[in-house]
Amino acid sequence: MAAALGTSPTIVEYFEGEDFYRCGYCKNETGSRSNGMWAHSMTVQDYQALIDRGWRRSGKYVYKPVMNQTCCPQYTIRCRPLHFQPSKSHKKVLKKMFKFLSKGEFSRGNNEEEPMDSQMDDAAVDDFVLKSKLDIQSDHRPLSEDYNEVVESEVKEKEENLETKETKELNQSHAKREKLGSGEPSRSVKVVPSAPKPGKGADLSKPPCRKAKDIRKERKRQKLILKSQTDKLEGSQIQHEPQSLPSEKPKLNQPKSVEDFIFDTLPEDAAHQLEVRLVPVAFEDPEFKSSFHQSLSLYAKYQMAIHKDTAAECGEAEAENPPEGPDCGYGSFHQQYWLDGKIIAVGVIDVLPYCVSSVYLYYDPDYSFLSLGVYSALREIAFTRQLHEKTFQLSYYYMGFYIHSCPKMRYKGQYRPSDLLCPETYVWVPIEQCLSALESSKYCRFNQDTKAVDEERIKELDQLRVLYKRTVMPYNIYKKRQKGPSDEAIVQQYADLVGQTCSERMLLFRS
């Protein structure tokens, strides 16, 4: 929950590859391994470059899994919000929220869509984006297929209604005969429908029932005929009227966007009011300061209920380490979800030069029936699209890590279109191209170009920047002043992991 992004120069302490520790996903006691850095300060530009090389942050601790050694490789995943369309499962969550806000209706039953909590490792908080338990199915079918499903369901419904109607009429007939025969009010009598009379078949006055498959074939045939006629007509018009502009074809019904659901107008007598406030993580900000204690109480309630933390582990020091406030609109923010004047959830996000990065979500467990993990992710996607309208290059939504070897963590891959980061060449590859390889092996190189290499790999350490005895210097000068055993191997490991640009821009603290 703590923030570590600001505008001061980036100063980091690097920790050599840590020992293996307990994995929060497969529970292997010695299966997980990562490299880490403590960020005394960090700019948004440097953090953007680091997450594009597979790093993530938990407060001021920045870490990178050792992908080819850890038991559950964690691949950086990003969604492309500009092309995102909510799936059926996403729509279900959005409709559920609207129904709750407008009418106050909800179900506390077995809710498959409740957010899934990230597993908390001892050495590093392995995953920050709390989303959903639901194995969300992607919804990328053409409108015609959706229409086919409607037709099939209507045919089935009509058949069921017809059977129900006939059974009801039979029951009424039996009850009527019972009543007339006894001369007394009818009692509760179990009526077994009799078999239909011989020779009684379908109602010839109505068109025969057709299979949905035949309906689809007929509809496709009609479309082809219509298209052929339209093409001929347009060709004729072009031939005889070369100066006339072609008429615009009517637009097909566009699917509803995530904004259409989120910002749907509530009735005047709505049961609840939900407000989402964006608050910079800085104590000098009045709004952040005024809501801090309520936010902290919610954080403690969430951590104790979901992650079984003790009250001492949920103290103020654990909750916040605020940086300097961003001057240009980038940095760390809280998206506070206020329901009827009370905070029920807080999404911690980083607004970076090219993306919105989801860091963490904590919420009131009493409202888990609203699937706040899924809902907050959709709100953050909509927020990214909103920022893109004003800042063109900001066009991605980073969701943390995708862990294919852990089935419960695959849901992030259903916020599509999305890409996974190749752990060797650091290029983005559409997730559809990665899944077959991940089925065969936990660790994969996604870049199919066998000659491709890490373009940011560092060749010379001389220009790497070091902060030594409160003085900034290039590494070749630091080596001459260094006393004691050489640390070149550790510095080389750091440089390989952060890349050329960051190594020459960030300050590596050496004592």
XYZ file of C-alpha atoms in Angstrom:
511
model
C 0.000 0.000 0.000
C 2.907 2.326 0.603
C 3.967 4.537 -2.253
C 7.470 5.150 -3.511
C 7.123 7.228 -6.651
C 8.080 10.871 -6.846
C 10.162 13.353 -8.814
C 13.483 13.128 -6.921
C 16.327 11.265 -8.700
C 16.053 7.502 -8.386
C 18.329 6.061 -5.701
C 18.296 2.293 -5.190
C 20.086 -0.303 -3.103
C 20.431 -3.605 -4.923
C 20.252 -6.953 -3.142
C 22.030 -9.887 -4.717
C 19.745 -12.774 -5.704
C 17.951 -13.819 -2.545
C 17.726 -17.344 -1.215
C 14.722 -19.433 -2.163
C 11.645 -18.846 -0.028
C 8.095 -20.119 0.326
C 5.904 -19.682 -2.754
C 2.542 -18.082 -2.082
C 0.955 -19.844 -5.067
C 1.987 -23.516 -5.043
C 3.038 -23.410 -1.340
C 6.452 -24.891 -2.148
C 8.543 -24.040 0.929
C 11.717 -23.383 -1.079
C 10.381 -22.800 -4.578
C 10.279 -19.036 -5.119
C 13.216 -16.762 -5.865
C 13.574 -13.088 -6.804
C 16.040 -10.207 -6.997
C 15.230 -7.015 -5.141
C 16.031 -3.344 -4.699
C 15.097 -0.848 -2.022
C 14.074 2.445 -3.631
C 15.001 5.417 -1.448
C 13.371 7.457 -4.188
C 12.166 6.680 -7.699
C 10.877 8.685 -10.645
C 7.868 7.591 -12.655
C 10.044 7.414 -15.795
C 12.435 4.950 -14.177
C 9.659 2.827 -12.739
C 7.992 2.689 -16.164
C 11.272 1.410 -17.632
C 11.670 -1.129 -14.834
C 8.201 -2.681 -15.114
C 8.840 -2.989 -18.852
C 11.720 -5.262 -17.824
C 9.651 -7.426 -15.474
C 10.034 -5.518 -12.179
C 7.168 -4.692 -9.806
C 6.977 -2.746 -6.585
C 5.491 -3.274 -3.142
C 5.805 0.084 -1.455
C 9.485 1.008 -1.748
C 10.615 -2.565 -2.348
C 11.063 -3.302 -6.060
C 11.579 -6.906 -7.102
C 11.961 -9.137 -10.135
C 11.309 -12.903 -10.061
C 14.172 -15.117 -11.249
C 12.018 -16.495 -14.013
C 13.976 -19.593 -15.003
C 14.451 -20.686 -11.377
C 11.263 -19.835 -9.511
C 8.604 -22.542 -9.212
C 5.776 -20.313 -10.478
C 7.126 -17.932 -13.153
C 5.366 -14.561 -13.060
C 5.014 -12.853 -16.430
C 4.296 -9.138 -16.628
C 0.911 -8.625 -18.292
C -0.642 -5.528 -19.795
C -4.097 -4.932 -21.234
C -4.771 -2.712 -24.249
C -7.757 -0.675 -23.004
C -8.312 1.195 -26.285
C -9.534 -2.068 -27.839
C -11.050 -3.627 -24.718
C -14.621 -4.892 -24.737
C -16.152 -6.312 -21.536
C -16.877 -10.037 -21.632
C -20.185 -11.559 -20.533
C -18.770 -12.160 -17.078
C -17.568 -8.546 -16.852
C -21.004 -7.305 -17.920
C -22.609 -9.478 -15.278
C -20.538 -7.774 -12.564
C -21.307 -4.301 -13.934
C -25.026 -5.072 -14.109
C -24.943 -6.458 -10.581
C -23.422 -3.205 -9.308
C -26.001 -1.119 -11.182
C -28.829 -3.244 -9.792
C -27.476 -2.832 -6.268
C -27.088 0.938 -6.621
C -30.440 1.520 -8.292
C -32.660 -0.924 -6.362
C -30.560 -2.091 -3.424
C -30.906 -5.694 -4.587
C -28.099 -8.170 -4.081
C -27.401 -11.796 -3.298
C -25.084 -12.976 -0.543
C -25.139 -16.547 -1.774
C -22.225 -18.550 -3.156
C -20.670 -15.853 -5.286
C -18.209 -17.209 -7.820
C -17.249 -13.698 -8.879
C -15.830 -12.468 -5.600
C -12.325 -10.997 -5.925
C -9.440 -13.364 -5.520
C -6.851 -12.255 -3.034
C -3.226 -12.192 -4.031
C -0.868 -14.476 -2.183
C 1.516 -12.608 0.124
C 5.091 -13.872 0.135
C 7.484 -13.189 2.997
C 10.254 -11.710 0.856
C 8.055 -9.856 -1.610
C 4.374 -9.241 -2.127
C 4.137 -11.483 -5.164
C 1.077 -9.950 -6.733
C -0.564 -6.600 -6.239
C -3.707 -6.614 -8.368
C -6.610 -8.124 -6.406
C -9.173 -9.113 -9.006
C -11.510 -12.092 -9.166
C -11.887 -15.789 -8.395
C -13.940 -16.109 -11.531
C -12.433 -17.968 -14.463
C -13.647 -15.302 -16.856
C -14.437 -16.469 -20.357
C -13.484 -14.059 -23.121
C -16.274 -12.765 -25.304
C -14.904 -12.110 -28.795
C -17.663 -13.537 -30.940
C -19.392 -11.646 -33.753
C -22.820 -10.201 -33.130
C -24.430 -12.822 -35.366
C -23.447 -15.604 -32.963
C -24.938 -13.718 -30.033
C -28.111 -13.335 -32.092
C -28.114 -17.059 -32.845
C -28.029 -17.824 -29.140
C -31.031 -15.549 -28.642
C -32.941 -17.317 -31.419
C -32.089 -20.747 -29.989
C -33.176 -19.712 -26.509
C -36.429 -18.242 -27.882
C -37.229 -21.471 -29.764
C -36.487 -23.533 -26.657
C -38.546 -21.184 -24.497
C -41.536 -21.410 -26.865
C -41.388 -25.223 -26.818
C -41.211 -25.273 -23.011
C -44.089 -22.772 -22.757
C -46.173 -24.912 -25.114
C -45.563 -28.035 -23.005
C -46.378 -26.138 -19.811
C -49.575 -24.754 -21.317
C -50.792 -28.190 -22.439
C -49.997 -29.730 -19.038
C -51.793 -26.869 -17.273
C -54.893 -27.313 -19.441
C -54.905 -31.037 -18.706
C -54.628 -30.399 -14.971
C -57.463 -27.874 -15.085
C -59.603 -30.336 -17.018
C -58.994 -33.104 -14.481
C -59.684 -30.787 -11.560
C -62.912 -29.590 -13.183
C -64.144 -33.171 -13.694
C -63.280 -34.012 -10.083
C -65.236 -31.036 -8.833
C -68.309 -31.755 -11.003
C -68.339 -35.423 -10.058
C -68.314 -34.910 -6.281
C -70.490 -31.844 -6.008
C -67.985 -30.476 -3.447
C -65.087 -28.064 -3.703
C -62.090 -29.722 -5.291
C -59.403 -31.114 -3.016
C -55.699 -31.354 -3.710
C -55.440 -34.171 -6.192
C -52.212 -35.233 -7.879
C -52.957 -35.276 -11.585
C -50.816 -37.330 -13.930
C -51.064 -36.046 -17.502
C -52.484 -38.679 -19.801
C -50.855 -39.609 -23.056
C -51.984 -37.620 -26.086
C -54.814 -39.080 -28.118
C -53.848 -41.073 -31.174
C -53.638 -38.991 -34.291
C -53.203 -35.678 -32.457
C -50.006 -34.051 -33.720
C -48.650 -30.576 -34.351
C -50.982 -27.629 -34.766
C -51.241 -27.335 -38.535
C -52.453 -23.756 -38.272
C -48.997 -22.718 -37.010
C -45.695 -22.868 -38.891
C -43.652 -25.985 -38.097
C -40.866 -25.689 -35.508
C -37.416 -25.368 -36.985
C -34.038 -26.249 -35.606
C -31.793 -23.362 -34.647
C -29.157 -24.750 -37.021
C -31.584 -24.450 -39.942
C -32.511 -20.923 -38.874
C -28.831 -19.928 -38.933
C -28.314 -21.428 -42.390
C -31.379 -19.634 -43.731
C -30.327 -16.321 -42.223
C -26.827 -16.678 -43.696
C -28.320 -17.459 -47.115
C -30.576 -14.398 -46.936
C -27.600 -12.202 -46.016
C -25.598 -13.477 -48.981
C -28.520 -12.793 -51.334
C -28.971 -9.300 -49.866
C -25.242 -8.575 -50.133
C -25.182 -9.740 -53.743
C -28.149 -7.508 -54.621
C -26.574 -4.546 -52.788
C -23.242 -5.001 -54.599
C -25.021 -5.119 -57.961
C -27.024 -1.999 -57.120
C -23.925 -0.092 -55.983
C -22.044 -1.185 -59.098
C -24.890 0.061 -61.261
C -24.965 3.419 -59.447
C -21.223 3.877 -59.832
C -21.423 3.047 -63.529
C -24.271 5.466 -64.277
C -23.507 8.174 -61.715
C -19.707 8.477 -61.465
C -19.903 11.886 -59.745
C -22.223 10.800 -56.901
C -20.818 9.857 -53.497
C -21.523 6.345 -52.278
C -24.234 6.251 -49.670
C -23.139 5.385 -46.142
C -24.016 1.863 -45.107
C -26.065 1.669 -41.950
C -23.863 0.967 -38.941
C -24.389 -2.261 -37.095
C -25.434 -2.085 -33.473
C -22.257 -1.358 -31.539
C -21.635 -3.446 -28.402
C -21.875 -1.516 -25.154
C -18.561 -0.253 -23.857
C -17.424 -0.518 -20.258
C -18.243 3.182 -19.853
C -21.820 2.577 -21.002
C -22.295 0.269 -18.026
C -20.302 2.233 -15.440
C -21.792 5.640 -16.182
C -25.352 4.499 -16.855
C -27.743 7.019 -15.309
C -29.226 5.913 -12.011
C -32.893 6.618 -11.241
C -33.693 9.624 -9.052
C -34.821 7.331 -6.246
C -31.686 5.137 -6.389
C -31.124 3.078 -3.253
C -27.394 3.888 -3.073
C -24.892 6.411 -4.369
C -21.351 5.409 -5.396
C -18.607 7.990 -5.904
C -15.051 7.196 -7.017
C -12.494 9.801 -5.960
C -8.921 9.997 -7.229
C -6.630 11.173 -4.437
C -2.848 11.666 -4.768
C -0.853 9.767 -2.142
C 0.636 12.739 -0.299
C -0.044 13.977 3.198
C 0.095 17.581 1.997
C -3.014 16.870 -0.083
C -6.047 17.918 2.054
C -8.357 15.236 0.663
C -5.833 12.449 1.223
C -5.088 13.682 4.734
C -8.763 14.032 5.713
C -9.643 10.501 4.557
C -6.424 8.812 5.686
C -7.663 7.417 8.992
C -10.850 6.005 7.456
C -8.762 4.493 4.672
C -6.302 3.068 7.215
C -9.124 1.475 9.236
C -10.463 -0.168 6.078
C -6.963 -1.404 5.195
C -6.572 -2.983 8.644
C -10.027 -4.615 8.432
C -9.230 -6.047 5.011
C -5.755 -7.331 5.943
C -6.992 -9.018 9.126
C -10.056 -10.581 7.485
C -8.504 -11.670 4.188
C -4.792 -12.142 4.908
C -5.109 -12.940 8.629
C -2.690 -10.158 9.611
C -2.554 -9.054 13.227
C -3.565 -5.555 14.278
C 0.104 -4.710 14.885
C 0.942 -5.615 11.278
C -1.685 -3.171 10.003
C -0.275 -0.070 11.673
C 0.170 3.332 10.124
C 3.806 2.706 9.221
C 2.776 -0.366 7.222
C 0.048 1.522 5.426
C 1.783 4.598 4.092
C 5.208 5.930 3.203
C 4.096 8.902 1.128
C 6.457 10.401 -1.459
C 6.618 13.907 -2.730
C 3.479 14.831 -4.623
C 3.676 14.557 -8.418
C 4.066 17.850 -10.229
C 2.898 16.721 -13.666
C -0.047 14.451 -12.863
C 1.998 11.257 -12.617
C 2.740 9.277 -9.474
C 0.869 7.221 -6.901
C -2.857 7.607 -6.331
C -5.713 6.109 -4.375
C -9.012 5.491 -6.113
C -11.430 5.643 -3.215
C -14.848 4.003 -3.616
C -17.331 5.933 -1.459
C -20.696 4.231 -0.973
C -23.265 6.474 0.708
C -20.506 8.549 2.321
C -18.376 5.598 3.484
C -15.186 4.209 1.948
C -15.762 0.551 0.995
C -12.697 0.008 -1.217
C -9.414 1.634 -2.182
C -7.525 0.870 -5.366
C -3.839 1.829 -5.228
C -2.585 2.749 -8.700
C 0.490 4.299 -10.297
C -0.039 6.730 -13.159
C 3.072 6.400 -15.329
C 4.121 7.936 -18.666
C 2.692 5.074 -20.744
C 0.280 3.272 -18.476
C -1.874 2.975 -15.395
C -0.326 0.293 -13.208
C -2.587 -1.456 -10.704
C -0.673 -1.917 -7.449
C -3.143 -3.135 -4.847
C -6.792 -3.229 -3.854
C -8.230 -3.502 -0.374
C -11.944 -3.453 0.385
C -14.535 -3.987 3.077
C -15.194 -7.762 3.215
C -18.848 -6.974 4.005
C -19.212 -5.853 0.367
C -17.439 -8.758 -1.292
C -20.768 -9.760 -2.886
C -20.277 -6.830 -5.292
C -17.186 -8.482 -6.858
C -15.169 -5.359 -6.115
C -11.987 -6.895 -7.552
C -13.490 -7.260 -11.029
C -15.403 -3.991 -10.748
C -12.317 -1.981 -9.749
C -10.300 -3.465 -12.645
C -12.987 -2.361 -15.101
C -13.062 1.106 -13.526
C -9.274 1.326 -13.873
C -9.490 0.312 -17.538
C -12.066 3.057 -18.104
C -9.811 5.504 -16.215
C -6.876 4.606 -18.487
C -9.002 5.345 -21.534
C -10.002 8.646 -20.006
C -6.359 9.629 -19.427
C -5.464 8.597 -22.984
C -7.806 11.248 -24.367
C -5.622 13.952 -22.812
C -2.236 12.180 -22.862
C -1.947 10.252 -26.092
C 1.027 8.045 -25.164
C -0.675 6.780 -21.984
C -2.571 3.840 -23.441
C -1.928 0.659 -21.417
C -3.227 -0.915 -18.220
C -0.709 -3.059 -16.335
C -2.257 -5.775 -14.171
C 0.821 -7.082 -12.371
C 1.848 -10.667 -13.034
C 0.183 -13.440 -15.020
C 0.927 -16.861 -13.496
C -0.137 -19.609 -15.868
C 1.121 -22.416 -13.616
C -1.397 -21.300 -10.978
C -4.936 -21.843 -12.417
C -6.490 -19.331 -10.011
C -4.194 -16.617 -11.376
C -5.068 -17.099 -15.049
C -8.072 -14.778 -14.899
C -5.936 -11.751 -15.805
C -5.467 -13.213 -19.260
C -9.176 -12.724 -19.917
C -8.971 -8.916 -19.867
C -8.266 -8.841 -23.573
C -6.594 -7.851 -25.763
C -3.513 -8.280 -23.602
C 0.205 -9.007 -23.973
C 2.855 -10.869 -21.993
C 6.445 -9.666 -21.631
C 9.118 -11.969 -23.025
C 11.468 -12.680 -20.088
C 14.578 -12.778 -22.306
C 14.175 -10.069 -24.957
C 11.622 -7.838 -23.146
C 9.293 -7.450 -26.106
C 5.515 -7.685 -25.796
C 3.765 -10.697 -27.334
C -0.041 -11.161 -27.614
C -1.138 -13.617 -24.953
C -2.878 -15.867 -27.491
C 0.546 -16.648 -28.995
C 1.976 -17.578 -25.580
C -0.611 -19.942 -24.126
C 0.275 -23.086 -26.058
C 3.931 -22.761 -25.040
C 2.961 -22.209 -21.399
C 0.917 -25.408 -21.464
C 4.100 -27.307 -22.283
C 6.533 -25.471 -20.018
C 6.241 -23.150 -17.005
C 9.117 -20.998 -18.223
C 9.006 -19.786 -21.821
C 10.741 -17.366 -24.134
C 7.870 -15.808 -26.107
C 9.900 -14.066 -28.794
C 9.974 -16.459 -31.757
C 12.931 -14.679 -33.349
C 15.820 -16.884 -32.212
C 18.351 -14.187 -33.137
C 16.658 -11.485 -31.068
C 18.470 -10.356 -27.916
C 17.873 -7.906 -25.094
C 18.439 -4.543 -26.787
C 19.000 -2.891 -23.394
C 21.748 -5.289 -22.287
C 24.703 -3.374 -20.924
C 28.109 -3.897 -22.517
C 30.263 -1.588 -20.427
C 29.842 -0.743 -16.753
C 31.958 2.396 -16.960
C 28.997 4.787 -17.380
C 26.797 3.154 -14.774
C 26.000 5.791 -12.131
C 26.954 5.193 -8.517
C 26.204 7.146 -5.347
C 29.231 6.672 -3.109
C 29.948 8.732 0.029
C 27.268 11.252 -0.994
C 28.944 11.769 -4.353
C 27.561 10.816 -7.771
C 30.154 9.266 -10.059
C 30.471 6.835 -12.971
C 31.383 3.280 -12.083
C 34.934 3.501 -13.523
C 35.731 6.306 -11.026
C 34.045 4.438 -8.178
C 36.233 1.361 -8.849
C 39.369 3.381 -8.266
C 38.073 4.745 -4.948
C 36.578 1.483 -3.755
C 38.207 -0.117 -0.733
C 37.887 -3.784 0.103
C 36.909 -6.682 -2.203
C 35.530 -5.921 -5.642
C 31.771 -5.869 -6.054
C 31.863 -5.894 -9.851
C 29.958 -9.192 -10.141
C 27.035 -7.826 -8.121
C 27.056 -4.525 -10.029
C 27.088 -6.428 -13.330
C 24.062 -8.483 -12.206
C 22.218 -5.278 -11.276
C 23.066 -3.683 -14.627
C 21.860 -6.724 -16.587
C 18.526 -6.684 -14.764
C 17.742 -2.959 -14.980
C 19.170 -2.407 -18.479
C 21.377 0.219 -20.077
C 19.013 3.202 -19.819
C 18.178 2.775 -16.140
C 21.760 1.947 -15.134
C 22.955 5.239 -16.594
C 20.034 7.232 -15.182
C 19.420 5.756 -11.711
C 21.893 6.015 -8.839
C 23.150 2.752 -7.369
C 23.898 3.329 -3.705
C 27.170 1.766 -2.519
C 28.406 2.000 1.035
